[in-house]
Short mmCIF file of C-alpha atoms and ligand atoms in Angstrom, two decimals:
data_model
loop_
_atom_site.label_atom_id
_atom_site.label_comp_id
_atom_site.label_asym_id
_atom_site.label_seq_id
_atom_site.Cartn_x
_atom_site.Cartn_y
_atom_site.Cartn_z
CA MET A 28 173.64 105.19 48.52
CA ILE A 29 170.02 104.26 48.98
CA GLY A 30 169.47 100.50 49.00
CA GLU A 31 168.23 98.37 46.10
CA LYS A 32 165.31 97.70 48.36
CA SER A 33 164.14 98.54 51.85
CA THR A 34 162.60 95.78 53.93
CA ILE A 35 161.20 95.74 57.44
CA HIS A 36 162.32 92.48 59.12
CA HIS A 37 160.60 91.93 62.48
CA GLY A 38 160.24 95.72 62.83
CA VAL A 39 163.81 96.54 61.74
CA LEU A 40 164.70 98.54 58.62
CA VAL A 41 167.19 96.83 56.29
CA GLU A 42 168.49 98.63 53.19
CA THR A 43 169.74 95.86 50.93
CA LYS A 44 172.99 96.72 49.09
CA ALA A 45 172.94 100.30 50.35
CA LEU A 46 176.65 100.36 49.45
CA ASN A 47 177.61 99.30 45.93
CA HIS A 48 180.77 97.33 45.22
CA ASP A 49 183.00 100.41 44.84
CA GLU A 50 181.70 101.93 48.08
CA GLN A 51 182.29 98.64 49.90
CA ALA A 52 185.88 98.56 48.59
CA ILE A 53 186.50 102.15 49.73
CA LEU A 54 185.12 101.42 53.21
CA LEU A 55 187.14 98.21 53.44
CA ALA A 56 190.34 100.14 52.62
CA ASP A 57 189.44 102.67 55.34
CA LEU A 58 188.96 99.81 57.82
CA GLN A 59 192.29 98.29 56.85
CA SER A 60 194.02 101.62 57.60
CA ILE A 61 192.21 101.79 60.96
CA ALA A 62 193.31 98.23 61.79
CA ARG A 63 196.96 99.17 61.17
CA VAL A 64 196.91 101.82 63.92
CA SER A 65 194.17 100.28 66.11
CA PRO A 66 194.47 96.51 65.67
CA PRO A 67 191.38 94.36 66.40
CA PHE A 68 191.63 92.80 69.87
CA SER A 69 189.94 89.92 71.69
CA LEU A 70 187.59 90.44 74.61
CA MET A 71 186.14 88.44 77.48
CA THR A 72 182.49 88.62 78.48
CA ARG A 73 181.77 89.78 82.04
CA TRP A 74 181.31 86.06 82.81
CA GLY A 75 184.93 85.41 81.79
CA LYS A 76 184.15 83.67 78.51
CA PRO A 77 186.32 84.62 75.50
CA MET A 78 184.36 86.27 72.65
CA SER A 79 184.90 84.85 69.17
CA VAL A 80 184.46 88.25 67.50
CA LYS A 81 187.47 90.61 67.47
CA MET A 82 186.85 94.32 67.89
CA THR A 83 188.33 97.72 67.31
CA ALA A 84 186.78 101.13 66.71
CA ALA A 85 186.89 104.53 65.07
CA GLY A 86 185.72 107.75 66.68
CA ARG A 87 186.01 108.85 70.30
CA PHE A 88 184.71 105.66 71.91
CA CYS A 89 185.15 101.89 71.68
CA TRP A 90 182.95 99.39 73.49
CA PHE A 91 184.89 97.20 75.95
CA SER A 92 184.23 94.19 78.13
CA ASP A 93 186.08 92.31 80.85
CA ARG A 94 185.29 90.77 84.24
CA LYS A 95 184.54 94.25 85.59
CA GLY A 96 181.67 94.57 83.10
CA TYR A 97 180.74 96.43 79.93
CA ARG A 98 181.72 100.04 79.24
CA TYR A 99 183.13 102.44 76.65
CA ILE A 100 186.82 103.29 76.56
CA GLU A 101 188.70 106.14 74.84
CA GLU A 102 192.09 104.46 74.48
CA HIS A 103 193.01 101.30 72.58
CA PRO A 104 193.69 98.64 75.26
CA LEU A 105 197.05 97.62 73.72
CA THR A 106 198.43 100.75 72.03
CA LYS A 107 196.89 103.13 74.65
CA SER A 108 196.25 105.57 71.77
CA ALA A 109 193.00 107.29 70.77
CA PHE A 110 190.99 105.66 67.98
CA PRO A 111 191.19 107.09 64.42
CA PRO A 112 188.35 109.21 62.97
CA ILE A 113 185.18 107.56 61.66
CA PRO A 114 185.38 107.00 57.85
CA GLU A 115 183.50 109.63 55.79
CA LEU A 116 181.47 106.99 53.98
CA ALA A 117 180.22 105.57 57.28
CA LEU A 118 179.29 109.09 58.48
CA ALA A 119 177.36 109.62 55.24
CA VAL A 120 175.36 106.45 55.89
CA TRP A 121 174.55 107.52 59.47
CA ARG A 122 173.42 111.01 58.32
CA GLN A 123 170.76 109.44 56.11
CA PHE A 124 169.01 108.25 59.27
CA GLU A 125 170.06 110.79 61.95
CA ALA A 126 170.69 114.35 60.76
CA ASP A 127 170.82 116.15 64.14
CA ILE A 128 173.99 114.68 65.61
CA ASP A 129 176.99 112.66 64.40
CA PRO A 130 178.01 109.33 65.93
CA ASP A 131 180.93 109.32 68.39
CA CYS A 132 181.62 105.58 68.03
CA CYS A 133 181.99 103.27 65.08
CA LEU A 134 182.47 99.84 66.58
CA ILE A 135 184.19 97.45 64.17
CA ASN A 136 183.50 93.71 64.62
CA TYR A 137 185.55 91.10 62.78
CA TYR A 138 184.09 87.60 62.36
CA GLY A 139 186.48 84.83 61.33
CA LYS A 140 185.50 81.23 60.67
CA GLY A 141 183.01 80.01 63.31
CA ALA A 142 182.65 83.39 65.02
CA ARG A 143 179.25 84.35 66.38
CA MET A 144 177.73 86.84 68.77
CA GLY A 145 175.30 85.92 71.51
CA LEU A 146 171.95 87.60 72.03
CA HIS A 147 172.48 91.01 73.66
CA GLN A 148 171.10 94.53 73.99
CA ASP A 149 173.11 97.66 73.15
CA ARG A 150 172.45 99.64 76.31
CA ASP A 151 175.75 101.15 77.45
CA GLU A 152 175.04 104.44 75.63
CA ALA A 153 173.72 107.60 77.36
CA ASN A 154 170.66 108.27 75.18
CA PHE A 155 168.53 105.63 73.45
CA ASP A 156 166.72 108.24 71.32
CA TYR A 157 169.55 107.96 68.80
CA PRO A 158 169.64 104.96 66.48
CA VAL A 159 172.34 102.35 66.04
CA VAL A 160 173.21 102.04 62.34
CA SER A 161 174.94 98.87 61.18
CA ILE A 162 176.89 98.27 57.96
CA SER A 163 177.86 94.73 56.90
CA LEU A 164 180.88 93.86 54.72
CA GLY A 165 182.11 90.48 53.50
CA ASP A 166 180.55 87.12 54.29
CA PRO A 167 176.78 86.81 54.92
CA ALA A 168 175.64 86.63 58.55
CA LEU A 169 172.48 85.22 60.06
CA PHE A 170 171.20 88.06 62.26
CA ARG A 171 168.69 87.27 65.01
CA ILE A 172 166.40 89.90 66.49
CA GLY A 173 163.78 89.71 69.22
CA GLY A 174 162.09 92.17 71.55
CA THR A 175 163.12 94.12 74.64
CA GLU A 176 162.87 91.04 76.88
CA ARG A 177 165.35 88.19 76.46
CA SER A 178 162.44 85.73 76.43
CA ASP A 179 160.58 87.51 73.58
CA PRO A 180 160.19 85.55 70.32
CA THR A 181 163.01 86.09 67.79
CA LYS A 182 163.37 86.02 64.01
CA SER A 183 166.51 85.56 61.90
CA PHE A 184 167.45 86.95 58.51
CA TRP A 185 170.63 87.21 56.45
CA LEU A 186 172.74 90.38 56.30
CA GLU A 187 175.00 90.57 53.26
CA SER A 188 177.89 92.74 52.12
CA GLY A 189 176.74 96.33 51.61
CA ASP A 190 173.55 95.97 53.64
CA VAL A 191 172.65 98.67 56.15
CA MET A 192 170.37 98.04 59.11
CA VAL A 193 168.95 100.51 61.61
CA LEU A 194 167.87 99.76 65.16
CA HIS A 195 165.81 102.64 66.51
CA LYS A 196 162.60 103.65 68.27
CA ASP A 197 160.89 100.55 69.69
CA LYS A 198 163.69 98.29 68.33
CA ARG A 199 166.59 100.33 69.76
CA LEU A 200 166.79 98.08 72.84
CA ALA A 201 165.76 94.83 71.16
CA PHE A 202 167.86 91.74 71.90
CA HIS A 203 169.90 90.70 68.87
CA GLY A 204 172.92 88.62 67.87
CA ILE A 205 174.70 86.78 65.08
CA ASP A 206 173.96 83.03 64.89
CA ARG A 207 176.63 82.21 62.30
CA ILE A 208 178.34 83.41 59.14
CA LYS A 209 178.86 81.70 55.78
CA PHE A 210 182.66 81.85 55.89
CA GLY A 211 184.36 82.31 52.50
CA GLU A 212 181.20 83.10 50.55
CA SER A 213 181.96 86.75 49.74
CA PRO A 214 185.01 87.73 47.65
CA LEU A 215 185.31 91.14 49.38
CA LEU A 216 187.78 90.18 52.14
CA SER A 217 190.70 88.34 50.56
CA LYS A 218 191.09 86.01 53.58
CA GLY A 219 187.34 85.60 54.10
CA GLY A 220 185.25 86.67 57.08
CA ARG A 221 182.86 89.43 57.90
CA LEU A 222 183.24 93.00 59.11
CA ASN A 223 180.39 94.80 60.80
CA LEU A 224 180.36 98.48 61.66
CA THR A 225 177.92 99.78 64.23
CA LEU A 226 177.66 103.54 64.40
CA ARG A 227 176.34 104.92 67.65
CA ARG A 228 176.11 107.98 69.82
CA VAL A 229 177.65 107.13 73.19
CA ALA A 230 177.85 110.49 75.02
CA ASN A 231 174.83 112.72 75.37
CA ALA A 232 174.81 115.84 73.18
C1 MD6 B 1282 176.82 92.34 63.96
N1 MD6 B 1282 175.58 93.69 65.40
O1 MD6 B 1282 176.06 92.56 63.03
C2 MD6 B 1282 176.43 92.60 65.37
N2 MD6 B 1282 174.07 96.05 67.53
O2 MD6 B 1282 177.92 91.85 63.80
C3 MD6 B 1282 175.15 94.24 66.52
O3 MD6 B 1282 175.45 93.79 67.61
C4 MD6 B 1282 174.29 95.39 66.42
O4 MD6 B 1282 173.91 95.12 64.10
C5 MD6 B 1282 173.25 97.13 67.51
C6 MD6 B 1282 172.64 97.55 66.37
C7 MD6 B 1282 172.87 96.89 65.21
C8 MD6 B 1282 173.70 95.78 65.21
FE1 FE B 1283 174.60 94.96 69.20
#
């Protein structure tokens, strides 16, 4: 499960094709089962703007946003049920980077045609000593990363299906986002699009 190559892009570790085709297919099937019980839902930013990315989660927590602000929730907003367990394959990826503690949230982002994600920091977690580990599946995405100030210079690079990226240490609170995806380029999702998993530790140990 180690990548074909490791690259540092603007201070961020990317393991290219960390998941091979079979592993990607297994993880996709896991995500499809999760979506059946915890369907992806649409969110509004705190400024009242609809987000183009749909979200759901596995594990104890799911990130949530509305006019009241950003926070983590423990019940699906529509079904009111708890989220299903984090897939074993995703846990195995996380443990390659953080052996001391397991994640308690696997946020699942779905990007359809034209979806993007604005520049943001992941800072609603209790302890920034733990990394955020991201797994990409499906269509390629242009990922943009900067520094800890919104005005810091940024760089973009492509994340492809099976790639794993880790934000930790001095990059844990770096601003980042998705500029665009190449819809329909990957054969992995039969209807096209991109899935991104971000594994995090929300509650303190
Ligand atoms: C995405 N990723 O790749 C959006 N956040 O769809 C993120 O927002 C992200 O990739 C924290 C750490 C890694 C990430
Ligand atoms: Fe993020």
